[in-house]
Short mmCIF file of C-alpha atoms in Angstrom, two decimals:
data_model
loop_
_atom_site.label_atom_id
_atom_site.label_comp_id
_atom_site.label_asym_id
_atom_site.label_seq_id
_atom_site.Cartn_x
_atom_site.Cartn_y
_atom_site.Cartn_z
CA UNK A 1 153.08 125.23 -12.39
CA UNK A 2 154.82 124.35 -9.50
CA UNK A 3 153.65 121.24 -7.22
CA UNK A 4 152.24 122.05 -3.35
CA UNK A 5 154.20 119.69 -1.02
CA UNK A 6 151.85 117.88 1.09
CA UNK A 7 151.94 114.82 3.61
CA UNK A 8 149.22 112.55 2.74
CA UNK A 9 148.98 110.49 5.74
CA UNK A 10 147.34 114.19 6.94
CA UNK A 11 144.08 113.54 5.07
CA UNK A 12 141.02 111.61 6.36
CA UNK A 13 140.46 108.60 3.82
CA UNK A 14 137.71 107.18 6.00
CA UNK A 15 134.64 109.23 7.15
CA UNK A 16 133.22 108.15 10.58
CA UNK A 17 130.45 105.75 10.57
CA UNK A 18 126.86 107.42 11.78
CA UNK A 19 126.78 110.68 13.04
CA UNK A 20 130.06 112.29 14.71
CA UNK A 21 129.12 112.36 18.72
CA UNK A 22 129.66 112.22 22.14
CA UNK A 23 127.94 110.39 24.63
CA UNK A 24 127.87 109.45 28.67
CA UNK A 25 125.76 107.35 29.57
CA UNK A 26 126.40 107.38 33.60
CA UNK A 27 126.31 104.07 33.96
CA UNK A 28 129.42 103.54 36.14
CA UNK A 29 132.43 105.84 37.52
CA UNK A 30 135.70 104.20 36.01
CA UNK A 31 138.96 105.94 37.38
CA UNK A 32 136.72 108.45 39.40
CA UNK A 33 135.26 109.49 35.95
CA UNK A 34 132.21 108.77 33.77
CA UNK A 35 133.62 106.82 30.46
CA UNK A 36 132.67 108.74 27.10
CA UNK A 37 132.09 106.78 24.02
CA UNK A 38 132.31 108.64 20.54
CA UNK A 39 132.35 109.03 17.22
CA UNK A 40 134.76 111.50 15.20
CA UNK A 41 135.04 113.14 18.36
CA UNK A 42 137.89 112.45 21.30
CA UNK A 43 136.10 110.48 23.74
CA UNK A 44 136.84 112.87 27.04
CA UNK A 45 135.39 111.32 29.89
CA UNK A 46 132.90 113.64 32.90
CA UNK A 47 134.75 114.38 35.97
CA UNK A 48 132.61 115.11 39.00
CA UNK A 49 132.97 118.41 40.47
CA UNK A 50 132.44 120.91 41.86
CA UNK A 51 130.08 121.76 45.02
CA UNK A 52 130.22 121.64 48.79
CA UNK A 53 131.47 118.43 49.46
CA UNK A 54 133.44 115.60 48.43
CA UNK A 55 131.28 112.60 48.55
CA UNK A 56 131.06 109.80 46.30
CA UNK A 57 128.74 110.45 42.86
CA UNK A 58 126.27 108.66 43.37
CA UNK A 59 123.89 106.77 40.96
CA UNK A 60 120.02 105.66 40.90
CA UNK A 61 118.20 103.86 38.22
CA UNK A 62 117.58 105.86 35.08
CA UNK A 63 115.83 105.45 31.46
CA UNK A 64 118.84 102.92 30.15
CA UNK A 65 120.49 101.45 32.67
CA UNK A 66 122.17 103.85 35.64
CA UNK A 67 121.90 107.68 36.06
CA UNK A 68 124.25 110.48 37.94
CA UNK A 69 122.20 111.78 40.84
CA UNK A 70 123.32 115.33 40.62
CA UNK A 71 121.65 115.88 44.10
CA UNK A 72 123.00 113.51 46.70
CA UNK A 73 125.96 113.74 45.18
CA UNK A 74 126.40 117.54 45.57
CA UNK A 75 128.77 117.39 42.15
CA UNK A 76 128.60 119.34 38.53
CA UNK A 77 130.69 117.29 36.23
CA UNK A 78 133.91 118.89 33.86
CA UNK A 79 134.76 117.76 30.94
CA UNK A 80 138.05 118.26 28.90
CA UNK A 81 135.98 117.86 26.43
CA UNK A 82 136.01 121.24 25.05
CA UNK A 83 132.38 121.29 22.90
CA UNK A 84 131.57 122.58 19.22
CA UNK A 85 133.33 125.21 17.66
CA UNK A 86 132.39 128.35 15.82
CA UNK A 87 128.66 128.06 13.58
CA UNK A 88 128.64 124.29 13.39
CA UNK A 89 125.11 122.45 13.58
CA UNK A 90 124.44 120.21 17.02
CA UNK A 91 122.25 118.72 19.11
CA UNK A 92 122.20 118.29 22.62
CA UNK A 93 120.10 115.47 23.94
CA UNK A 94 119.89 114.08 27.85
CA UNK A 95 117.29 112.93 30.25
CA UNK A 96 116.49 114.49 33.11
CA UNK A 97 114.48 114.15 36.54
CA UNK A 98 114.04 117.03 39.08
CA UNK A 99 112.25 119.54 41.11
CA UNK A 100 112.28 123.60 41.10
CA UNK A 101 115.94 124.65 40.72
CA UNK A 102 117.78 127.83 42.34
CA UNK A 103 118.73 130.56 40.37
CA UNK A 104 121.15 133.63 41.14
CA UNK A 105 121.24 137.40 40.55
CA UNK A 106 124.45 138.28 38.45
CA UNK A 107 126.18 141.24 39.26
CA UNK A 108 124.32 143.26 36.38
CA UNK A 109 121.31 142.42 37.91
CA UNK A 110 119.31 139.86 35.20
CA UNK A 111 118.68 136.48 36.72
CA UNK A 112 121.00 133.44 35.92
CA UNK A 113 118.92 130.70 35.03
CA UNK A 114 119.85 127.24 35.97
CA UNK A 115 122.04 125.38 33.50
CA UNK A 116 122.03 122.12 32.37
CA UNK A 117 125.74 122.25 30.41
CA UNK A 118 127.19 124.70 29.01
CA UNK A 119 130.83 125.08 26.88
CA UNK A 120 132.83 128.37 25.18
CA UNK A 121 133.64 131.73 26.56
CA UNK A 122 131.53 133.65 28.25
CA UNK A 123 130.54 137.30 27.55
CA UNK A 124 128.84 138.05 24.49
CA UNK A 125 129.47 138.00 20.89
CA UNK A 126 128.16 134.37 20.59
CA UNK A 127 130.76 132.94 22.05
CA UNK A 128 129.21 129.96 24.71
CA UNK A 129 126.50 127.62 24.11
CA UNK A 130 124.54 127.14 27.62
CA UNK A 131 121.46 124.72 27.74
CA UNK A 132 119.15 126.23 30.81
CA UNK A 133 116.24 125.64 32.48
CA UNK A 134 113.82 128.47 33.92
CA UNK A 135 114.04 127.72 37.15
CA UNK A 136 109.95 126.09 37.59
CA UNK A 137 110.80 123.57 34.40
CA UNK A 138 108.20 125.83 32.21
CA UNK A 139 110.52 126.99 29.45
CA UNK A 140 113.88 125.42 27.65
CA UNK A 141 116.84 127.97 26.89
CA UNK A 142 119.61 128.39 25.21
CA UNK A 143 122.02 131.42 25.89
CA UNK A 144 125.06 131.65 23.23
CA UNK A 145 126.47 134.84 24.71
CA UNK A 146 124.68 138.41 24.21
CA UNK A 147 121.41 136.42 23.09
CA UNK A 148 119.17 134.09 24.27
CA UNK A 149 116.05 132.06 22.83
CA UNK A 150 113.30 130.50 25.37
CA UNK A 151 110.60 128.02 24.54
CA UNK A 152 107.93 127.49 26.92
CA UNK A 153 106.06 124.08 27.18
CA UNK A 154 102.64 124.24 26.22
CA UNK A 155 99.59 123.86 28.47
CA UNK A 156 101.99 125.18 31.63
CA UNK A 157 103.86 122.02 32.04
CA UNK A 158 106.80 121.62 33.40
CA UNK A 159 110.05 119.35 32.70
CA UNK A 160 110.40 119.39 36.88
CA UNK A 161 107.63 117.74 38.23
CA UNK A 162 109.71 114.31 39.41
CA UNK A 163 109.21 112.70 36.50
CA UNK A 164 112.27 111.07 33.40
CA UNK A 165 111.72 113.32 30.95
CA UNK A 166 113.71 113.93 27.34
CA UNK A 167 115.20 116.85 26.50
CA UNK A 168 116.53 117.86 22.99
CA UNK A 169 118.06 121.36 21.62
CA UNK A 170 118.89 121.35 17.63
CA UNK A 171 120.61 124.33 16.45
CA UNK A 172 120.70 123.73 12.63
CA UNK A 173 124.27 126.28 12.09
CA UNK A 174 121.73 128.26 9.78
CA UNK A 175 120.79 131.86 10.66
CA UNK A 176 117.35 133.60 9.47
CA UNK A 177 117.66 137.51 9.58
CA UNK A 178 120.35 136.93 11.84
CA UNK A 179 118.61 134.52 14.42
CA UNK A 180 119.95 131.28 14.75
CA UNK A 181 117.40 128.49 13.92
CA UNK A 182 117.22 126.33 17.47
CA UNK A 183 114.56 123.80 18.01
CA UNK A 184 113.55 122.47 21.08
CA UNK A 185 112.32 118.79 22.02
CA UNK A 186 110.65 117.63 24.87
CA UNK A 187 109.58 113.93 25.37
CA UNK A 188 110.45 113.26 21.45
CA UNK A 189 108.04 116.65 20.51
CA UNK A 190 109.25 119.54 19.19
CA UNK A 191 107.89 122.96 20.94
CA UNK A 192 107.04 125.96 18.83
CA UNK A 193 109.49 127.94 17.81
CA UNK A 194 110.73 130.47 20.65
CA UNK A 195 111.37 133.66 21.74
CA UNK A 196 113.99 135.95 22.66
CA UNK A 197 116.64 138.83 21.52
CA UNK A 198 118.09 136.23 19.06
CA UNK A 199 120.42 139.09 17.42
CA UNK A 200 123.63 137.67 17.73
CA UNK A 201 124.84 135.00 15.21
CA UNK A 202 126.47 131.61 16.89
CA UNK A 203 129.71 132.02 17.29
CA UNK A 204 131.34 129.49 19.88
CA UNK A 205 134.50 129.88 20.96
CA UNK A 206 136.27 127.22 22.92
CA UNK A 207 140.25 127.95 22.31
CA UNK A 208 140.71 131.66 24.23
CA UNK A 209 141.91 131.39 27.80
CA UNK A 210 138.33 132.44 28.90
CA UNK A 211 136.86 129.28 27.49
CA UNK A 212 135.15 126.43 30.00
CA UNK A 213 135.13 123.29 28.32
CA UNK A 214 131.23 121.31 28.49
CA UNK A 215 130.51 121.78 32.57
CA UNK A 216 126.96 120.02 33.71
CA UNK A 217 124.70 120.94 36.64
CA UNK A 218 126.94 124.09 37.81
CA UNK A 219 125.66 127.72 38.74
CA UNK A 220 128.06 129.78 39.57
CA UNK A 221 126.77 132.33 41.43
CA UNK A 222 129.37 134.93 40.59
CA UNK A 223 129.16 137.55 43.44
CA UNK A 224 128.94 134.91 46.10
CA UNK A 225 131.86 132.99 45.16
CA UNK A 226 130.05 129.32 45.17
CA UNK A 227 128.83 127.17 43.17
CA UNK A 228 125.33 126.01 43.12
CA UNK A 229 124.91 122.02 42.18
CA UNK A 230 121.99 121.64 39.99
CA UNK A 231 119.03 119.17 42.81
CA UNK A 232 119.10 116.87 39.31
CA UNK A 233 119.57 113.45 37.94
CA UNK A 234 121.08 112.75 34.62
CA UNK A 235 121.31 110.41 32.68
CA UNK A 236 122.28 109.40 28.33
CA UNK A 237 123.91 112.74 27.55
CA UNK A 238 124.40 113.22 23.78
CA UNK A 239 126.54 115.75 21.65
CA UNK A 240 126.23 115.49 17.74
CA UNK A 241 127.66 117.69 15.21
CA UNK A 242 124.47 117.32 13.17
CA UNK A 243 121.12 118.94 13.95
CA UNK A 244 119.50 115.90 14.45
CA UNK A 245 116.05 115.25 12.93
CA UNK A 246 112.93 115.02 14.28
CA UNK A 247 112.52 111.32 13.89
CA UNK A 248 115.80 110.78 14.99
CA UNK A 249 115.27 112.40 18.10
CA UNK A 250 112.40 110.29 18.62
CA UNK A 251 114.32 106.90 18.15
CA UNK A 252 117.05 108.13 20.22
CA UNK A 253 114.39 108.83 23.06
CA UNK A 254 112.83 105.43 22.90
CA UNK A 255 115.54 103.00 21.82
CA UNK A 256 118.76 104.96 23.12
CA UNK A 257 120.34 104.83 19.83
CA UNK A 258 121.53 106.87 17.22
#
């Protein structure tokens, strides 16, 4: 039996603390950027982006502490940040606070709705991961590229009625017949489960040349040319590779932490 060379300073002899994330938390541009702090993940900061004009982000009083105001800024944010690869559990958790959003007609003719962030390649086969809005607020959506699953909030309410509210997404990197299991939270509640042509396994893919790395409040309208800002304000963005649970969704909604 002959010996395998290896190098061992190559091997991970201490496990990150809590779970591995990302966070901004908007609470101040430093180098024209919003900081990132994380954990078992490279902390890439937000770069504002993006849109018709190049004023200064701006920021208004949010949940904890400050928040990016999306809309009198007139930036989307870029990341190098590149998001979660392949069938790997996450959770994406923010706050929001807006009105009705535009949407856009893609060449193909279905309608774009408006995203919140989205990472990978685009096309189908799996291969993105693009949190979404329907444009009134009434349903949460998440697109991974050839399939889609929506979630409506019950009694008709809306996430876009001017008012903070808390917005989860949970995919647990299982599939059921084929379907992805995603969960949706709103205001620390999960919605029942929801529907769409959820045929196409998760598959992100964030190293082809195709790939965007995690872009927030952008449209791209496609046949126009332009980009769309998202009339938003942000604020505590959060990227785990766990599918958080449901109590830990709640404690991150009321206390900020993990």
């Amino acid at each position: 039996i002959s010996e395998i060379p290896c190098d061992s300073s190559r091997f991970v002899r201490n496990l990150p603390a809590g779970p591995i994330h990302i966070r901004w938390s908007f609470d101040g541009l430093e180098n024209g950027s919003f900081p990132a702090a994380a954990n078992g993940l490279p902390a890439m900061p937000l770069v504002p982006s993006g849109g018709p004009s190049m004023k200064v982000p701006q920021l208004v009083p949010g949940p904890f502490g400050a928040a990016y105001d999306l809309a009198a800024s007139q930036h989307g944010a870029v990341s190098q940040f590149a998001g979660l690869a392949g069938t790997s559990p996450r959770t994406v958790a923010l706050w929001i606070r807006g009105h009705d959003l535009p949407s856009a007609t893609a060449p193909e003719g279905y309608v774009m709705n408006p995203s919140l962030l989205l990472w990978g390649s685009p096309g189908g086969g799996g291969n993105k991961w693009n949190l979404a809005l329907h444009p009134d607020g009434k349903s949460i959506i998440i697109q991974w590229g050839g399939s889609w699953i929506s979630s409506p909030l019950p009694d008709g309410g809306s996430v876009l009625d001017g008012k903070w509210h808390h917005i989860a997404a949970v995919f647990t990197g299982r599939h059921v017949d084929g379907a992805p299991e995603i969960d949706f939270y709103v205001d620390g509640e999960i919605l029942p489960r929801g529907s769409g042509p959820a045929v196409t396994p998760v598959n992100t893919e964030i190293s082809s040349p195709s790939a965007r790395p995690l872009t927030i409040g952008l449209l791209d309208t496609y046949e126009a040319g332009k980009t769309i800002v998202m009339p938003l304000q942000m604020d505590e963005l959060v990227i785990t590779r766990q599918s958080l649970s449901a109590d830990e969704i709640r404690r991150l909604m009321e206390t900020n932490q993990l």
